[in-house]
Structures are given as C-alpha cells and as structure tokens.
Short mmCIF file of C-alpha atoms in Angstrom, two decimals:
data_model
loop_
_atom_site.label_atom_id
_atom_site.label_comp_id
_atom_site.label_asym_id
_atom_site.label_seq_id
_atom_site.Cartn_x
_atom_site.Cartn_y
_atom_site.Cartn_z
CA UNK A 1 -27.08 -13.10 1.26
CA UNK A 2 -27.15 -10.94 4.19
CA UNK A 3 -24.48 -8.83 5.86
CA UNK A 4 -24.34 -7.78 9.14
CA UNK A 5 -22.84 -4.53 9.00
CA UNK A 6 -22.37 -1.68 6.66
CA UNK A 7 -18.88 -2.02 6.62
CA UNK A 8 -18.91 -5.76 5.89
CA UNK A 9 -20.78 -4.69 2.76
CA UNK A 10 -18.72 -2.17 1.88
CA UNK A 11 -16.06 -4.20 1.69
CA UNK A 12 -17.57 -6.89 -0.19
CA UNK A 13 -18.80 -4.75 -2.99
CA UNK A 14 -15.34 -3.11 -2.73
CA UNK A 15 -14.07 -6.36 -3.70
CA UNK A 16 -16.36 -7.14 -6.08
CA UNK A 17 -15.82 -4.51 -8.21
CA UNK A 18 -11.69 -5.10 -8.17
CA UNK A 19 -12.77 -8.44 -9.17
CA UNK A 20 -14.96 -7.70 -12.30
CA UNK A 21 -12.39 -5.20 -13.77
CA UNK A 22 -9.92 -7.71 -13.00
CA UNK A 23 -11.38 -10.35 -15.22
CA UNK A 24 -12.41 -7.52 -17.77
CA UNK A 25 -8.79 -6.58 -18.23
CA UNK A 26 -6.93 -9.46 -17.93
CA UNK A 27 -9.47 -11.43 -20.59
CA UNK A 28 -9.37 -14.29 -18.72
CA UNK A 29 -12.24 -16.72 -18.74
CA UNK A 30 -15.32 -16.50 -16.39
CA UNK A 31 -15.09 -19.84 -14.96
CA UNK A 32 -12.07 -18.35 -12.80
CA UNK A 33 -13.09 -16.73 -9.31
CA UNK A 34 -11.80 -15.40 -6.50
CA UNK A 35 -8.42 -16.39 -5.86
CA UNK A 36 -7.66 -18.54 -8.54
CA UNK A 37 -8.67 -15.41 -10.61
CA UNK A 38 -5.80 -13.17 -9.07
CA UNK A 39 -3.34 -15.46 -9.40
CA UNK A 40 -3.88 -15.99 -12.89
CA UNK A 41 -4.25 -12.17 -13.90
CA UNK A 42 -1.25 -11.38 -11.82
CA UNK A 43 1.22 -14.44 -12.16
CA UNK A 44 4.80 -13.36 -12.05
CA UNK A 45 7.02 -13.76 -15.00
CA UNK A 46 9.92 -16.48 -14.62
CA UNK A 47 12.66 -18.01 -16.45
CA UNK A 48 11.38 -16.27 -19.38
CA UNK A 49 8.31 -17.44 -19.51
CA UNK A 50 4.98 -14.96 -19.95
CA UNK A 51 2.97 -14.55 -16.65
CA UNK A 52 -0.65 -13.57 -15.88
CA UNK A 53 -2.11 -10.34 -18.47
CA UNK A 54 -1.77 -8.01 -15.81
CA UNK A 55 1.76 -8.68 -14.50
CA UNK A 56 3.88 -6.44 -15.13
CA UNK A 57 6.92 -7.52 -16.88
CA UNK A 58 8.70 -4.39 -16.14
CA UNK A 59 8.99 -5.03 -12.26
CA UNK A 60 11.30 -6.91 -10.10
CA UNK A 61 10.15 -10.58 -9.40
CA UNK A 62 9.69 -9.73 -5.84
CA UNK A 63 7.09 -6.93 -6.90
CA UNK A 64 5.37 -9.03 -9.19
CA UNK A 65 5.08 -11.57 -6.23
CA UNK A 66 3.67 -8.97 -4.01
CA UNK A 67 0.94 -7.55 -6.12
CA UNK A 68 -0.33 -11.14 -7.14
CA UNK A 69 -0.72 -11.90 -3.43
CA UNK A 70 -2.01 -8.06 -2.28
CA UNK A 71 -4.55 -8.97 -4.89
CA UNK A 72 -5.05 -12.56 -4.09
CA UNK A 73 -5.06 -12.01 0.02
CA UNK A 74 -7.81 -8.92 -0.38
CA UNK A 75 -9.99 -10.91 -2.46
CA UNK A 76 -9.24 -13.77 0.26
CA UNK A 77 -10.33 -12.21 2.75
CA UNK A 78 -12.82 -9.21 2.24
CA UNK A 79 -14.58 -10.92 -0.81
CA UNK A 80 -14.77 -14.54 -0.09
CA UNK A 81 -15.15 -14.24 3.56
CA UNK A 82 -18.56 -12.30 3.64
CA UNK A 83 -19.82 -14.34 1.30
CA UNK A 84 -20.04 -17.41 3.67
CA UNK A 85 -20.56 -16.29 7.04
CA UNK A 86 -20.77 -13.22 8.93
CA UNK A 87 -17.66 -11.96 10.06
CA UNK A 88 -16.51 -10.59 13.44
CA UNK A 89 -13.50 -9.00 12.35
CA UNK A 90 -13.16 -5.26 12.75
CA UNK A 91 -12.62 -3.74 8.99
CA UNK A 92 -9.73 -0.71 8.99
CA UNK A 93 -11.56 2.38 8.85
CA UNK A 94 -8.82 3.86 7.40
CA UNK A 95 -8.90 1.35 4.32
CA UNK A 96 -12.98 2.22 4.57
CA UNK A 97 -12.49 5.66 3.94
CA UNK A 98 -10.50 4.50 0.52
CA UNK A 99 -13.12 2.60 -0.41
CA UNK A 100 -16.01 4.78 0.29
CA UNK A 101 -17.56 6.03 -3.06
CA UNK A 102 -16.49 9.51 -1.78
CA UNK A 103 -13.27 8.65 -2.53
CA UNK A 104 -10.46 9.31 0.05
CA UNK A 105 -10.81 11.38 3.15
CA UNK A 106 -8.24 12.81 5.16
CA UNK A 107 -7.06 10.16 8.09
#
C-alpha cells in the first residue's frame, strides 16, 4: 500500500491504532473490521437491552448514538478510505496536530 502524502498516513495509522484498542477493549472477535467493528463496540443501549462493551450505559441515548457514529464515521472515512485509493481530500490540520505523536499543539 502506498500513500500519497504524509498526512494521508498519518491519518491512517491514526485510525488504526483507535481501531486495535477498540477491538482490545471491547473483546469482540477479530473477524469484525472497520465499521462493523464500531458499531458493535459502541451500540447504544435500548429498551433495556445491553449494547456494544464500550457503550456507555450511563449516557443519554442520543450520546450513545453520537459516539457510535463519531467512531464509526472516523474509521469510515480516514481508515477505510486510504486503504483503497489515494485520496484528494484536504485532512484538518487542526485534527493533525491531535494526532501527531507530539501530542497536541496550540491551534
């Protein structure tokens, strides 16, 4: 696989990392990738019924909604993406700086 610019692999091991602690702590199984993997790990709790091992019960349905697609879209679309074709989207620097190994730098 080749990238075509640093910050397309940047983002890509960004994303790859999420994704391997994801499936560490939710336990899930390793035939889920991707974006079938956040959904799982995430899944909202309803009607009494248990979601995904890293929802968290405590929060409104609404939050639990929004972190299983924050998850779901950034794997979506920084992970998955790269991997198939070279993008010509401009990445947010100021997400970039997050995700440097630096750590965060003033905007």
């Amino acid at each position: 696989m080749t990238f075509g610019r640093p910050a397309e692999l940047a983002s890509f091991a960004a994303m790859k990392a999420v994704e391997v602690a994801v499936r560490e702590a939710s336990g899930l199984d390793k035939s889920l990738v991707g974006v079938r993997l956040m959904r799982a790990a995430f899944q909202p709790h309803k009607n009494g019924k248990a979601g995904g091992p890293l929802a968290d019960a405590e929060a409104e349905g609404g939050e639990q909604e929004a972190a299983s697609a924050l998850f779901a879209g950034a794997i979506g679309a920084y992970k998955n993406s790269p991997s198939h074709r070279t993008l010509k989207r401009v990445v947010c620097p100021w997400c970039l700086r997050r995700l440097s190994p630096s750590g965060p730098t003033a905007a």
